[in-house]
C-alpha cells in the first residue's frame, strides 16, 4: 500500500510564474496602477472573467474583501439585513458586519445545503442574500433565484471554495448578481491570499472598482470586457469622487502567481472530482458513514471530502477522529473541534444570535478531511480504508463493552 503524502501541504506554484516574479523584482513593479497598462492584476481580471464567462472581474485582497465590496456596491443601507447560511466560514458574517449590515442566519440541512423551508420563511425579512457554496456543495440555485428574483432581492454567491463547480451547465459564481472567489492557499488556486468578484452588471462593476481603491482615473487601467463599454464609461463618470476608497487591491505579485494556475484548473477539477467520487463511494458503504448525495444538476470541484457519522455517540465521534489520526488521516468534525470558525455558536460577535438546531446537529456529526487532487487513486483508497477501519474499530469496541 502506498504511504499517504502530507495532505495539508498546499499545491506547488507552477514554475512559469518565476520569470514574471523575477521581472517584478527587477523593476519593483508591484502596484497594480504603477504601469500605464497591462498590469498583471488587470490581465488576470480579464483572464478570470473570460474563464468563468462573466463580463467583468475585479481582483482584490481576499474573498472577504470581495464579499464586503459586493454588499457596498449593491448600495445596501446601514443595518440592512443579509441572509447568510448558518454553515459557512466566520469571515462571511464578518464581511456583512464590516459592510454595516446585519447577518441573518439560515438553517442548513444534513446535506450541507440551504434548508429551503427556513430560507423561504426568512426571505421577506432580508434585503440581500449571500449563498456560501460550502466546500463546493451547491444549494438549489434554481429555487433560491426564483424566490429572490420574485422579490427583487440581490444574491451574492460566496464561491470562495467552489471555483470550477457547475450548476445545470452554469459556472458557480455567475448565477447571482455577483460571485466572489478566494485565492487563499487552501482554495483551488493558491496565491497565499487574494480574491476576485465577477458580475455582468456595469454599474456594480464600476462601483466595486472604485471602492476597491481605483483612485482618480485609475479605473481606466482595468481591462474590463463587456459588450457595451459605453455603459461602463457612464457608470465611472457617474460614480467618480462619490464613493469611499477602501483600498483592498490585489498586488501584481499575487496576480503573477495566479495566472499560470488558471489553465491548470480544468485538470485539477477533473482529478479532484475523480478522487472525491471514488473515495466517497467506498466510505459510504460503511454503516456508520453517510456521504450526502449531490443535487441533480450539480457538478462539484472538490479538494476535500465531507461525510456524516451516524449511530455514534459524542464519545464515539471523538474516538473515531483519534483512530483516523493515528493512521495518518486528519478529520475535523465541524461542531466538535474547539473554537471551529465554521460553527455558528462561535460567532459571538454577531449582533443578533439565535439557535439553529438543525444546523447544530449537522455540525456535530459532519466530518471534513482534505483530499487533494494530486492524490493517486491508490492513495484515495488508503484514505477510505483508514476512515472505514476507524469506524469499525470504534464501534466494535463500543459494542463489546456495551456502553
Ligand atoms: C475561504 C473562504 C472564505 C474567505 O476567503 P478569504 O479569501 O480567506 O477571505 C469565505 N467563504 C468560504 C466558503 C471560504 O471557504
mmCIF file of C-alpha atoms and ligand atoms in Angstrom:
data_model
loop_
_atom_site.group_PDB
_atom_site.id
_atom_site.type_symbol
_atom_site.label_atom_id
_atom_site.label_comp_id
_atom_site.label_asym_id
_atom_site.label_seq_id
_atom_site.Cartn_x
_atom_site.Cartn_y
_atom_site.Cartn_z
ATOM 1 C CA UNK A 1 0.000 0.000 0.000
ATOM 2 C CA UNK A 2 1.204 3.475 -0.755
ATOM 3 C CA UNK A 3 2.103 5.915 2.004
ATOM 4 C CA UNK A 4 -0.052 8.986 2.256
ATOM 5 C CA UNK A 5 1.603 12.299 1.459
ATOM 6 C CA UNK A 6 1.066 15.266 3.779
ATOM 7 C CA UNK A 7 -2.451 16.202 2.758
ATOM 8 C CA UNK A 8 -2.179 19.626 4.354
ATOM 9 C CA UNK A 9 0.563 20.835 2.033
ATOM 10 C CA UNK A 10 -0.687 23.380 -0.488
ATOM 11 C CA UNK A 11 -0.053 22.763 -4.191
ATOM 12 C CA UNK A 12 3.292 23.918 -5.601
ATOM 13 C CA UNK A 13 3.250 27.074 -7.748
ATOM 14 C CA UNK A 14 3.930 26.382 -11.460
ATOM 15 C CA UNK A 15 7.498 27.217 -12.456
ATOM 16 C CA UNK A 16 6.218 29.537 -15.217
ATOM 17 C CA UNK A 17 5.475 32.102 -12.526
ATOM 18 C CA UNK A 18 9.232 32.532 -11.958
ATOM 19 C CA UNK A 19 10.152 34.725 -14.910
ATOM 20 C CA UNK A 20 7.343 37.191 -14.179
ATOM 21 C CA UNK A 21 8.272 37.250 -10.488
ATOM 22 C CA UNK A 22 11.889 37.976 -11.471
ATOM 23 C CA UNK A 23 10.688 40.807 -13.704
ATOM 24 C CA UNK A 24 8.626 42.294 -10.883
ATOM 25 C CA UNK A 25 11.598 42.026 -8.531
ATOM 26 C CA UNK A 26 13.930 43.664 -11.040
ATOM 27 C CA UNK A 27 11.564 46.530 -11.802
ATOM 28 C CA UNK A 28 9.806 46.905 -8.447
ATOM 29 C CA UNK A 29 6.559 46.966 -10.423
ATOM 30 C CA UNK A 30 4.339 45.549 -7.652
ATOM 31 C CA UNK A 31 1.499 48.090 -7.599
ATOM 32 C CA UNK A 32 -1.363 47.425 -9.983
ATOM 33 C CA UNK A 33 -1.669 51.062 -11.060
ATOM 34 C CA UNK A 34 2.064 51.674 -11.463
ATOM 35 C CA UNK A 35 2.352 50.763 -15.152
ATOM 36 C CA UNK A 36 0.228 52.685 -17.691
ATOM 37 C CA UNK A 37 -1.359 49.460 -18.996
ATOM 38 C CA UNK A 38 -1.372 45.657 -18.977
ATOM 39 C CA UNK A 39 -0.532 45.295 -15.292
ATOM 40 C CA UNK A 40 -0.630 41.618 -14.253
ATOM 41 C CA UNK A 41 -3.642 42.312 -11.992
ATOM 42 C CA UNK A 42 -5.603 43.801 -14.907
ATOM 43 C CA UNK A 43 -4.617 40.887 -17.134
ATOM 44 C CA UNK A 44 -5.669 38.307 -14.537
ATOM 45 C CA UNK A 45 -9.035 40.073 -14.210
ATOM 46 C CA UNK A 46 -9.616 39.783 -17.952
ATOM 47 C CA UNK A 47 -8.490 36.139 -17.981
ATOM 48 C CA UNK A 48 -10.642 35.197 -14.995
ATOM 49 C CA UNK A 49 -13.737 36.886 -16.433
ATOM 50 C CA UNK A 50 -13.204 35.018 -19.718
ATOM 51 C CA UNK A 51 -12.638 31.695 -17.914
ATOM 52 C CA UNK A 52 -15.908 31.981 -15.997
ATOM 53 C CA UNK A 53 -17.884 33.618 -18.805
ATOM 54 C CA UNK A 54 -18.551 36.826 -16.882
ATOM 55 C CA UNK A 55 -18.337 40.345 -18.322
ATOM 56 C CA UNK A 56 -16.372 41.973 -15.523
ATOM 57 C CA UNK A 57 -13.927 40.866 -12.824
ATOM 58 C CA UNK A 58 -12.384 42.915 -10.025
ATOM 59 C CA UNK A 59 -9.353 41.423 -8.261
ATOM 60 C CA UNK A 60 -8.974 42.284 -4.574
ATOM 61 C CA UNK A 61 -7.062 41.310 -1.446
ATOM 62 C CA UNK A 62 -9.317 38.416 -0.310
ATOM 63 C CA UNK A 63 -12.703 36.808 -0.870
ATOM 64 C CA UNK A 64 -13.829 38.533 2.326
ATOM 65 C CA UNK A 65 -12.955 41.877 0.708
ATOM 66 C CA UNK A 66 -14.870 40.793 -2.415
ATOM 67 C CA UNK A 67 -17.951 39.989 -0.289
ATOM 68 C CA UNK A 68 -17.663 43.316 1.542
ATOM 69 C CA UNK A 69 -17.323 45.252 -1.729
ATOM 70 C CA UNK A 70 -20.246 43.311 -3.213
ATOM 71 C CA UNK A 71 -22.543 44.487 -0.420
ATOM 72 C CA UNK A 72 -21.181 48.044 -0.707
ATOM 73 C CA UNK A 73 -21.618 48.002 -4.498
ATOM 74 C CA UNK A 74 -25.240 46.947 -4.054
ATOM 75 C CA UNK A 75 -25.708 50.160 -2.087
ATOM 76 C CA UNK A 76 -27.240 48.449 0.950
ATOM 77 C CA UNK A 77 -28.055 50.966 3.661
ATOM 78 C CA UNK A 78 -26.747 50.714 7.236
ATOM 79 C CA UNK A 79 -28.492 47.917 9.174
ATOM 80 C CA UNK A 80 -29.738 46.217 6.005
ATOM 81 C CA UNK A 81 -30.392 42.554 6.726
ATOM 82 C CA UNK A 82 -28.374 39.996 4.790
ATOM 83 C CA UNK A 83 -29.190 36.281 4.871
ATOM 84 C CA UNK A 84 -26.149 34.010 5.139
ATOM 85 C CA UNK A 85 -26.066 30.247 5.629
ATOM 86 C CA UNK A 86 -25.504 29.131 9.235
ATOM 87 C CA UNK A 87 -22.842 26.761 7.851
ATOM 88 C CA UNK A 88 -20.122 28.967 6.427
ATOM 89 C CA UNK A 89 -16.729 30.381 7.372
ATOM 90 C CA UNK A 90 -16.720 33.069 10.093
ATOM 91 C CA UNK A 91 -15.306 35.593 7.607
ATOM 92 C CA UNK A 92 -18.662 35.639 5.754
ATOM 93 C CA UNK A 93 -20.928 37.039 8.512
ATOM 94 C CA UNK A 94 -17.899 39.201 9.382
ATOM 95 C CA UNK A 95 -17.931 40.752 5.888
ATOM 96 C CA UNK A 96 -21.631 41.541 6.405
ATOM 97 C CA UNK A 97 -20.864 43.317 9.676
ATOM 98 C CA UNK A 98 -17.939 45.120 8.037
ATOM 99 C CA UNK A 99 -20.438 46.462 5.478
ATOM 100 C CA UNK A 100 -22.612 47.820 8.370
ATOM 101 C CA UNK A 101 -25.274 45.197 7.705
ATOM 102 C CA UNK A 102 -26.847 42.572 9.969
ATOM 103 C CA UNK A 103 -26.333 38.851 9.252
ATOM 104 C CA UNK A 104 -29.477 36.700 9.402
ATOM 105 C CA UNK A 105 -28.563 33.014 9.609
ATOM 106 C CA UNK A 106 -30.421 30.392 7.595
ATOM 107 C CA UNK A 107 -30.680 26.732 8.618
ATOM 108 C CA UNK A 108 -28.678 24.115 6.721
ATOM 109 C CA UNK A 109 -29.723 20.516 6.099
ATOM 110 C CA UNK A 110 -27.790 17.314 6.763
ATOM 111 C CA UNK A 111 -26.584 17.579 3.169
ATOM 112 C CA UNK A 112 -24.717 20.870 3.938
ATOM 113 C CA UNK A 113 -27.076 22.870 1.703
ATOM 114 C CA UNK A 114 -29.555 25.668 2.378
ATOM 115 C CA UNK A 115 -32.777 24.462 4.010
ATOM 116 C CA UNK A 116 -35.297 25.952 1.599
ATOM 117 C CA UNK A 117 -38.147 25.929 4.107
ATOM 118 C CA UNK A 118 -36.192 28.118 6.524
ATOM 119 C CA UNK A 119 -34.892 30.215 3.614
ATOM 120 C CA UNK A 120 -38.409 30.906 2.404
ATOM 121 C CA UNK A 121 -39.580 31.660 5.944
ATOM 122 C CA UNK A 122 -36.866 34.314 6.365
ATOM 123 C CA UNK A 123 -36.632 35.770 2.843
ATOM 124 C CA UNK A 124 -39.180 38.538 3.393
ATOM 125 C CA UNK A 125 -37.156 39.764 6.376
ATOM 126 C CA UNK A 126 -33.943 40.418 4.390
ATOM 127 C CA UNK A 127 -32.610 42.933 1.842
ATOM 128 C CA UNK A 128 -29.922 40.743 0.276
ATOM 129 C CA UNK A 129 -28.710 37.150 0.306
ATOM 130 C CA UNK A 130 -25.241 35.607 0.373
ATOM 131 C CA UNK A 131 -25.105 31.938 -0.598
ATOM 132 C CA UNK A 132 -21.910 30.172 0.509
ATOM 133 C CA UNK A 133 -21.361 27.066 -1.569
ATOM 134 C CA UNK A 134 -19.544 25.347 1.291
ATOM 135 C CA UNK A 135 -16.722 23.164 0.015
ATOM 136 C CA UNK A 136 -18.483 23.306 -3.343
ATOM 137 C CA UNK A 137 -21.799 21.897 -2.059
ATOM 138 C CA UNK A 138 -24.255 23.850 -4.166
ATOM 139 C CA UNK A 139 -27.652 24.713 -2.787
ATOM 140 C CA UNK A 140 -30.661 24.566 -5.105
ATOM 141 C CA UNK A 141 -29.846 27.741 -7.033
ATOM 142 C CA UNK A 142 -32.954 27.479 -9.235
ATOM 143 C CA UNK A 143 -35.239 27.596 -6.195
ATOM 144 C CA UNK A 144 -33.156 30.296 -4.489
ATOM 145 C CA UNK A 145 -33.046 32.539 -7.573
ATOM 146 C CA UNK A 146 -36.798 32.128 -8.140
ATOM 147 C CA UNK A 147 -37.571 33.180 -4.546
ATOM 148 C CA UNK A 148 -35.144 36.130 -4.675
ATOM 149 C CA UNK A 149 -35.964 37.327 -8.201
ATOM 150 C CA UNK A 150 -39.674 37.403 -7.347
ATOM 151 C CA UNK A 151 -38.852 39.896 -4.574
ATOM 152 C CA UNK A 152 -36.023 41.720 -6.348
ATOM 153 C CA UNK A 153 -33.583 40.627 -3.633
ATOM 154 C CA UNK A 154 -29.972 40.554 -4.870
ATOM 155 C CA UNK A 155 -27.990 37.317 -4.473
ATOM 156 C CA UNK A 156 -24.232 37.307 -3.920
ATOM 157 C CA UNK A 157 -22.565 33.940 -4.388
ATOM 158 C CA UNK A 158 -19.732 33.143 -1.993
ATOM 159 C CA UNK A 159 -17.885 30.715 -4.243
ATOM 160 C CA UNK A 160 -14.645 31.092 -2.258
ATOM 161 C CA UNK A 161 -14.037 27.368 -2.249
ATOM 162 C CA UNK A 162 -16.075 26.387 -5.313
ATOM 163 C CA UNK A 163 -14.103 27.527 -8.338
ATOM 164 C CA UNK A 164 -14.858 25.015 -11.094
ATOM 165 C CA UNK A 165 -18.220 23.858 -9.726
ATOM 166 C CA UNK A 166 -21.058 23.848 -12.257
ATOM 167 C CA UNK A 167 -24.823 24.085 -11.622
ATOM 168 C CA UNK A 168 -27.049 22.981 -14.511
ATOM 169 C CA UNK A 169 -24.379 23.949 -17.025
ATOM 170 C CA UNK A 170 -23.652 27.317 -15.433
ATOM 171 C CA UNK A 171 -20.456 28.174 -13.607
ATOM 172 C CA UNK A 172 -20.948 28.766 -9.906
ATOM 173 C CA UNK A 173 -20.435 32.467 -9.266
ATOM 174 C CA UNK A 174 -22.252 33.534 -12.454
ATOM 175 C CA UNK A 175 -25.784 32.778 -11.232
ATOM 176 C CA UNK A 176 -26.297 35.537 -8.661
ATOM 177 C CA UNK A 177 -25.689 39.241 -9.323
ATOM 178 C CA UNK A 178 -22.108 38.941 -8.074
ATOM 179 C CA UNK A 179 -19.825 35.939 -7.485
ATOM 180 C CA UNK A 180 -16.835 36.014 -5.120
ATOM 181 C CA UNK A 181 -13.812 33.697 -5.108
ATOM 182 C CA UNK A 182 -10.744 33.211 -2.905
ATOM 183 C CA UNK A 183 -7.089 32.636 -3.820
ATOM 184 C CA UNK A 184 -6.084 31.758 -0.255
ATOM 185 C CA UNK A 185 -3.721 28.762 -0.168
ATOM 186 C CA UNK A 186 -6.329 26.092 0.588
ATOM 187 C CA UNK A 187 -8.630 27.004 -2.319
ATOM 188 C CA UNK A 188 -8.484 25.774 -5.920
ATOM 189 C CA UNK A 189 -5.987 28.471 -6.980
ATOM 190 C CA UNK A 190 -3.274 29.361 -4.466
ATOM 191 C CA UNK A 191 -1.791 32.857 -4.209
ATOM 192 C CA UNK A 192 -1.422 32.784 -0.426
ATOM 193 C CA UNK A 193 -4.066 35.495 -0.205
ATOM 194 C CA UNK A 194 -6.330 37.160 -2.741
ATOM 195 C CA UNK A 195 -9.866 37.295 -4.034
ATOM 196 C CA UNK A 196 -11.914 38.321 -7.033
ATOM 197 C CA UNK A 197 -15.506 39.253 -7.761
ATOM 198 C CA UNK A 198 -17.323 38.799 -11.058
ATOM 199 C CA UNK A 199 -20.507 40.372 -12.374
ATOM 200 C CA UNK A 200 -22.286 41.186 -15.634
ATOM 201 C CA UNK A 201 -23.611 44.453 -14.236
ATOM 202 C CA UNK A 202 -21.605 47.508 -15.397
ATOM 203 C CA UNK A 203 -22.821 49.694 -12.569
ATOM 204 C CA UNK A 204 -21.867 47.166 -9.873
ATOM 205 C CA UNK A 205 -18.501 46.564 -11.548
ATOM 206 C CA UNK A 206 -17.699 50.282 -11.717
ATOM 207 C CA UNK A 207 -18.676 50.828 -8.084
ATOM 208 C CA UNK A 208 -16.598 47.832 -6.939
ATOM 209 C CA UNK A 209 -13.579 49.004 -8.973
ATOM 210 C CA UNK A 210 -13.676 52.485 -7.442
ATOM 211 C CA UNK A 211 -14.263 51.298 -3.872
ATOM 212 C CA UNK A 212 -11.519 48.655 -4.184
ATOM 213 C CA UNK A 213 -9.133 51.605 -4.455
ATOM 214 C CA UNK A 214 -9.095 52.897 -8.060
ATOM 215 C CA UNK A 215 -8.462 56.495 -7.037
ATOM 216 C CA UNK A 216 -8.540 59.357 -9.573
ATOM 217 C CA UNK A 217 -8.772 57.847 -13.075
ATOM 218 C CA UNK A 218 -7.039 54.568 -12.362
ATOM 219 C CA UNK A 219 -10.213 52.738 -13.362
ATOM 220 C CA UNK A 220 -9.024 53.358 -16.945
ATOM 221 C CA UNK A 221 -6.271 50.781 -16.354
ATOM 222 C CA UNK A 222 -8.812 47.993 -15.825
ATOM 223 C CA UNK A 223 -9.215 45.865 -18.931
ATOM 224 C CA UNK A 224 -12.919 45.354 -18.319
ATOM 225 C CA UNK A 225 -14.586 43.354 -21.052
ATOM 226 C CA UNK A 226 -18.218 43.900 -21.819
ATOM 227 C CA UNK A 227 -20.378 44.255 -24.855
ATOM 228 C CA UNK A 228 -21.142 47.829 -24.148
ATOM 229 C CA UNK A 229 -18.166 49.776 -22.861
ATOM 230 C CA UNK A 230 -20.272 52.962 -23.044
ATOM 231 C CA UNK A 231 -22.275 51.600 -20.080
ATOM 232 C CA UNK A 232 -19.082 51.335 -18.108
ATOM 233 C CA UNK A 233 -17.811 54.775 -19.064
ATOM 234 C CA UNK A 234 -21.136 56.220 -17.967
ATOM 235 C CA UNK A 235 -21.005 54.314 -14.695
ATOM 236 C CA UNK A 236 -17.484 55.517 -13.927
ATOM 237 C CA UNK A 237 -18.421 59.106 -14.785
ATOM 238 C CA UNK A 238 -21.451 58.841 -12.535
ATOM 239 C CA UNK A 239 -19.545 57.491 -9.522
ATOM 240 C CA UNK A 240 -16.262 59.426 -9.829
ATOM 241 C CA UNK A 241 -15.444 61.023 -6.427
ATOM 242 C CA UNK A 242 -18.751 59.837 -4.984
ATOM 243 C CA UNK A 243 -17.594 56.674 -3.229
ATOM 244 C CA UNK A 244 -15.173 55.859 -0.393
ATOM 245 C CA UNK A 245 -11.910 54.148 -1.333
ATOM 246 C CA UNK A 246 -11.491 51.065 0.828
ATOM 247 C CA UNK A 247 -8.132 50.121 -0.718
ATOM 248 C CA UNK A 248 -8.475 46.368 -0.945
ATOM 249 C CA UNK A 249 -6.448 45.993 -4.120
ATOM 250 C CA UNK A 250 -4.527 42.951 -5.276
ATOM 251 C CA UNK A 251 -0.769 43.235 -5.782
ATOM 252 C CA UNK A 252 0.920 42.307 -9.081
ATOM 253 C CA UNK A 253 2.892 39.682 -7.167
ATOM 254 C CA UNK A 254 -0.308 37.762 -6.387
ATOM 255 C CA UNK A 255 -1.524 38.143 -9.970
ATOM 256 C CA UNK A 256 1.591 36.550 -11.497
ATOM 257 C CA UNK A 257 1.243 33.621 -9.088
ATOM 258 C CA UNK A 258 -2.415 33.153 -10.067
ATOM 259 C CA UNK A 259 -2.085 33.449 -13.850
ATOM 260 C CA UNK A 260 -0.202 30.187 -14.617
ATOM 261 C CA UNK A 261 -2.616 28.257 -12.381
ATOM 262 C CA UNK A 262 -5.735 29.223 -14.318
ATOM 263 C CA UNK A 263 -5.012 26.909 -17.280
ATOM 264 C CA UNK A 264 -4.462 24.054 -14.779
ATOM 265 C CA UNK A 265 -7.905 24.459 -13.261
ATOM 266 C CA UNK A 266 -9.786 22.104 -15.592
ATOM 267 C CA UNK A 267 -7.400 19.223 -14.784
ATOM 268 C CA UNK A 268 -7.496 19.964 -11.047
ATOM 269 C CA UNK A 269 -11.275 19.879 -11.156
ATOM 270 C CA UNK A 270 -11.318 16.607 -13.084
ATOM 271 C CA UNK A 271 -8.764 14.914 -10.788
ATOM 272 C CA UNK A 272 -10.399 16.263 -7.631
ATOM 273 C CA UNK A 273 -13.808 15.011 -8.732
ATOM 274 C CA UNK A 274 -12.420 11.577 -9.621
ATOM 275 C CA UNK A 275 -10.677 11.290 -6.228
ATOM 276 C CA UNK A 276 -13.672 12.520 -4.311
ATOM 277 C CA UNK A 277 -16.296 10.391 -6.014
ATOM 278 C CA UNK A 278 -14.190 7.224 -5.745
ATOM 279 C CA UNK A 279 -13.433 7.749 -2.042
ATOM 280 C CA UNK A 280 -16.998 8.839 -1.242
ATOM 281 C CA UNK A 281 -18.415 5.677 -2.803
ATOM 282 C CA UNK A 282 -16.085 3.481 -0.735
ATOM 283 C CA UNK A 283 -16.720 5.102 2.641
ATOM 284 C CA UNK A 284 -20.466 5.394 2.016
ATOM 285 C CA UNK A 285 -20.611 1.588 2.298
ATOM 286 C CA UNK A 286 -19.771 1.821 5.997
ATOM 287 C CA UNK A 287 -22.848 1.513 8.237
ATOM 288 C CA UNK A 288 -21.527 4.448 10.315
ATOM 289 C CA UNK A 289 -20.715 6.827 7.464
ATOM 290 C CA UNK A 290 -23.044 8.668 5.069
ATOM 291 C CA UNK A 291 -21.934 10.878 2.205
ATOM 292 C CA UNK A 292 -24.808 13.183 1.216
ATOM 293 C CA UNK A 293 -25.772 12.688 -2.433
ATOM 294 C CA UNK A 294 -25.124 15.551 -4.856
ATOM 295 C CA UNK A 295 -28.145 17.519 -6.047
ATOM 296 C CA UNK A 296 -29.249 16.800 -9.606
ATOM 297 C CA UNK A 297 -27.629 19.444 -11.796
ATOM 298 C CA UNK A 298 -24.595 19.890 -9.562
ATOM 299 C CA UNK A 299 -21.079 19.027 -10.661
ATOM 300 C CA UNK A 300 -18.562 19.813 -7.904
ATOM 301 C CA UNK A 301 -14.858 20.599 -7.927
ATOM 302 C CA UNK A 302 -13.810 19.016 -4.608
ATOM 303 C CA UNK A 303 -10.395 19.184 -2.955
ATOM 304 C CA UNK A 304 -11.746 17.755 0.283
ATOM 305 C CA UNK A 305 -14.236 15.177 1.500
ATOM 306 C CA UNK A 306 -17.215 15.729 3.794
ATOM 307 C CA UNK A 307 -19.299 12.977 5.364
ATOM 308 C CA UNK A 308 -21.629 12.422 8.315
ATOM 309 C CA UNK A 309 -21.109 9.916 11.111
ATOM 310 C CA UNK A 310 -24.298 8.053 12.025
ATOM 311 C CA UNK A 311 -25.257 5.992 15.061
ATOM 312 C CA UNK A 312 -22.299 7.280 17.090
ATOM 313 C CA UNK A 313 -22.283 8.966 20.491
ATOM 314 C CA UNK A 314 -20.134 12.065 21.089
ATOM 315 C CA UNK A 315 -17.513 9.810 22.676
ATOM 316 C CA UNK A 316 -17.565 7.515 19.624
ATOM 317 C CA UNK A 317 -17.061 10.523 17.355
ATOM 318 C CA UNK A 318 -14.013 11.647 19.350
ATOM 319 C CA UNK A 319 -12.658 8.085 19.305
ATOM 320 C CA UNK A 320 -13.203 7.912 15.534
ATOM 321 C CA UNK A 321 -11.240 11.136 14.997
ATOM 322 C CA UNK A 322 -8.363 9.797 17.138
ATOM 323 C CA UNK A 323 -8.337 6.424 15.400
ATOM 324 C CA UNK A 324 -8.211 8.033 11.937
ATOM 325 C CA UNK A 325 -5.480 10.456 13.045
ATOM 326 C CA UNK A 326 -3.389 7.567 14.403
ATOM 327 C CA UNK A 327 -3.419 6.097 10.877
ATOM 328 C CA UNK A 328 -2.482 9.418 9.240
ATOM 329 C CA UNK A 329 -5.849 10.904 8.185
ATOM 330 C CA UNK A 330 -6.758 14.111 9.964
ATOM 331 C CA UNK A 331 -10.530 14.513 10.301
ATOM 332 C CA UNK A 332 -12.209 17.581 11.714
ATOM 333 C CA UNK A 333 -15.780 17.402 12.985
ATOM 334 C CA UNK A 334 -17.000 20.955 12.347
ATOM 335 C CA UNK A 335 -19.041 21.207 15.536
ATOM 336 C CA UNK A 336 -16.700 19.299 17.829
ATOM 337 C CA UNK A 337 -13.294 20.891 17.340
ATOM 338 C CA UNK A 338 -12.754 23.699 19.845
ATOM 339 C CA UNK A 339 -13.489 27.218 18.550
ATOM 340 C CA UNK A 340 -14.126 25.980 14.993
ATOM 341 C CA UNK A 341 -14.641 29.005 12.724
ATOM 342 C CA UNK A 342 -17.471 27.227 10.840
ATOM 343 C CA UNK A 343 -19.583 26.592 13.956
ATOM 344 C CA UNK A 344 -22.107 29.427 14.215
ATOM 345 C CA UNK A 345 -22.200 29.340 18.044
ATOM 346 C CA UNK A 346 -18.582 30.535 18.000
ATOM 347 C CA UNK A 347 -19.575 33.739 16.146
ATOM 348 C CA UNK A 348 -20.037 35.635 19.377
ATOM 349 C CA UNK A 349 -19.536 38.935 17.526
ATOM 350 C CA UNK A 350 -22.922 38.688 15.771
ATOM 351 C CA UNK A 351 -25.352 41.463 16.734
ATOM 352 C CA UNK A 352 -28.294 39.009 16.670
ATOM 353 C CA UNK A 353 -27.815 35.464 17.885
ATOM 354 C CA UNK A 354 -30.301 32.615 17.571
ATOM 355 C CA UNK A 355 -30.194 28.889 17.988
ATOM 356 C CA UNK A 356 -30.331 26.841 14.780
ATOM 357 C CA UNK A 357 -30.969 23.296 15.996
ATOM 358 C CA UNK A 358 -30.874 21.607 12.616
ATOM 359 C CA UNK A 359 -27.549 23.174 11.610
ATOM 360 C CA UNK A 360 -26.126 22.419 15.057
ATOM 361 C CA UNK A 361 -26.986 18.724 14.878
ATOM 362 C CA UNK A 362 -25.496 18.506 11.360
ATOM 363 C CA UNK A 363 -22.260 20.208 12.522
ATOM 364 C CA UNK A 364 -21.924 17.755 15.456
ATOM 365 C CA UNK A 365 -21.607 14.800 13.059
ATOM 366 C CA UNK A 366 -20.239 16.363 9.852
ATOM 367 C CA UNK A 367 -16.615 15.488 9.139
ATOM 368 C CA UNK A 368 -14.107 17.256 6.951
ATOM 369 C CA UNK A 369 -10.882 15.823 5.588
ATOM 370 C CA UNK A 370 -8.633 17.133 2.872
ATOM 371 C CA UNK A 371 -8.392 15.094 -0.317
ATOM 372 C CA UNK A 372 -6.103 16.982 -2.695
ATOM 373 C CA UNK A 373 -6.498 16.494 -6.442
ATOM 374 C CA UNK A 374 -2.851 15.394 -6.605
ATOM 375 C CA UNK A 375 -3.535 12.124 -4.699
ATOM 376 C CA UNK A 376 -3.492 8.917 -6.725
ATOM 377 C CA UNK A 377 -6.474 6.563 -6.735
ATOM 378 C CA UNK A 378 -4.474 4.116 -4.586
ATOM 379 C CA UNK A 379 -3.830 6.844 -2.019
ATOM 380 C CA UNK A 380 -7.542 7.683 -2.007
ATOM 381 C CA UNK A 381 -8.336 4.013 -1.391
ATOM 382 C CA UNK A 382 -5.967 4.082 1.562
ATOM 383 C CA UNK A 383 -7.798 7.139 2.947
ATOM 384 C CA UNK A 384 -11.097 5.265 2.544
ATOM 385 C CA UNK A 385 -9.679 2.165 4.295
ATOM 386 C CA UNK A 386 -8.450 4.250 7.206
ATOM 387 C CA UNK A 387 -11.811 6.012 7.604
ATOM 388 C CA UNK A 388 -13.954 2.883 7.390
ATOM 389 C CA UNK A 389 -11.451 0.978 9.553
ATOM 390 C CA UNK A 390 -11.549 3.675 12.243
ATOM 391 C CA UNK A 391 -15.353 3.473 12.327
ATOM 392 C CA UNK A 392 -15.268 -0.318 12.672
ATOM 393 C CA UNK A 393 -12.620 -0.174 15.405
ATOM 394 C CA UNK A 394 -14.574 2.376 17.439
ATOM 395 C CA UNK A 395 -17.983 0.795 17.028
ATOM 396 C CA UNK A 396 -16.854 -2.769 17.704
ATOM 397 C CA UNK A 397 -15.264 -1.559 20.971
ATOM 398 C CA UNK A 398 -18.487 0.249 21.891
ATOM 399 C CA UNK A 399 -20.489 -2.885 21.151
ATOM 400 C CA UNK A 400 -18.089 -5.152 23.054
ATOM 401 C CA UNK A 401 -18.140 -3.080 26.226
ATOM 402 C CA UNK A 402 -21.798 -2.205 25.845
ATOM 403 C CA UNK A 403 -21.896 1.484 26.660
HETATM 404 C C1 LIG B 1 -12.085 30.652 2.442
HETATM 405 C C2 LIG B 1 -13.484 31.068 2.472
HETATM 406 C C3 LIG B 1 -13.842 32.419 2.612
HETATM 407 C C4 LIG B 1 -12.847 33.513 2.879
HETATM 408 O O1 LIG B 1 -11.903 33.679 1.845
HETATM 409 P P1 LIG B 1 -10.656 34.673 2.085
HETATM 410 O O2 LIG B 1 -10.065 34.847 0.733
HETATM 411 O O3 LIG B 1 -9.725 33.964 3.033
HETATM 412 O O4 LIG B 1 -11.195 35.929 2.662
HETATM 413 C C5 LIG B 1 -15.187 32.743 2.546
HETATM 414 N N1 LIG B 1 -16.133 31.798 2.358
HETATM 415 C C6 LIG B 1 -15.828 30.491 2.230
HETATM 416 C C7 LIG B 1 -16.928 29.497 1.986
HETATM 417 C C8 LIG B 1 -14.498 30.076 2.286
HETATM 418 O O5 LIG B 1 -14.213 28.777 2.146
#
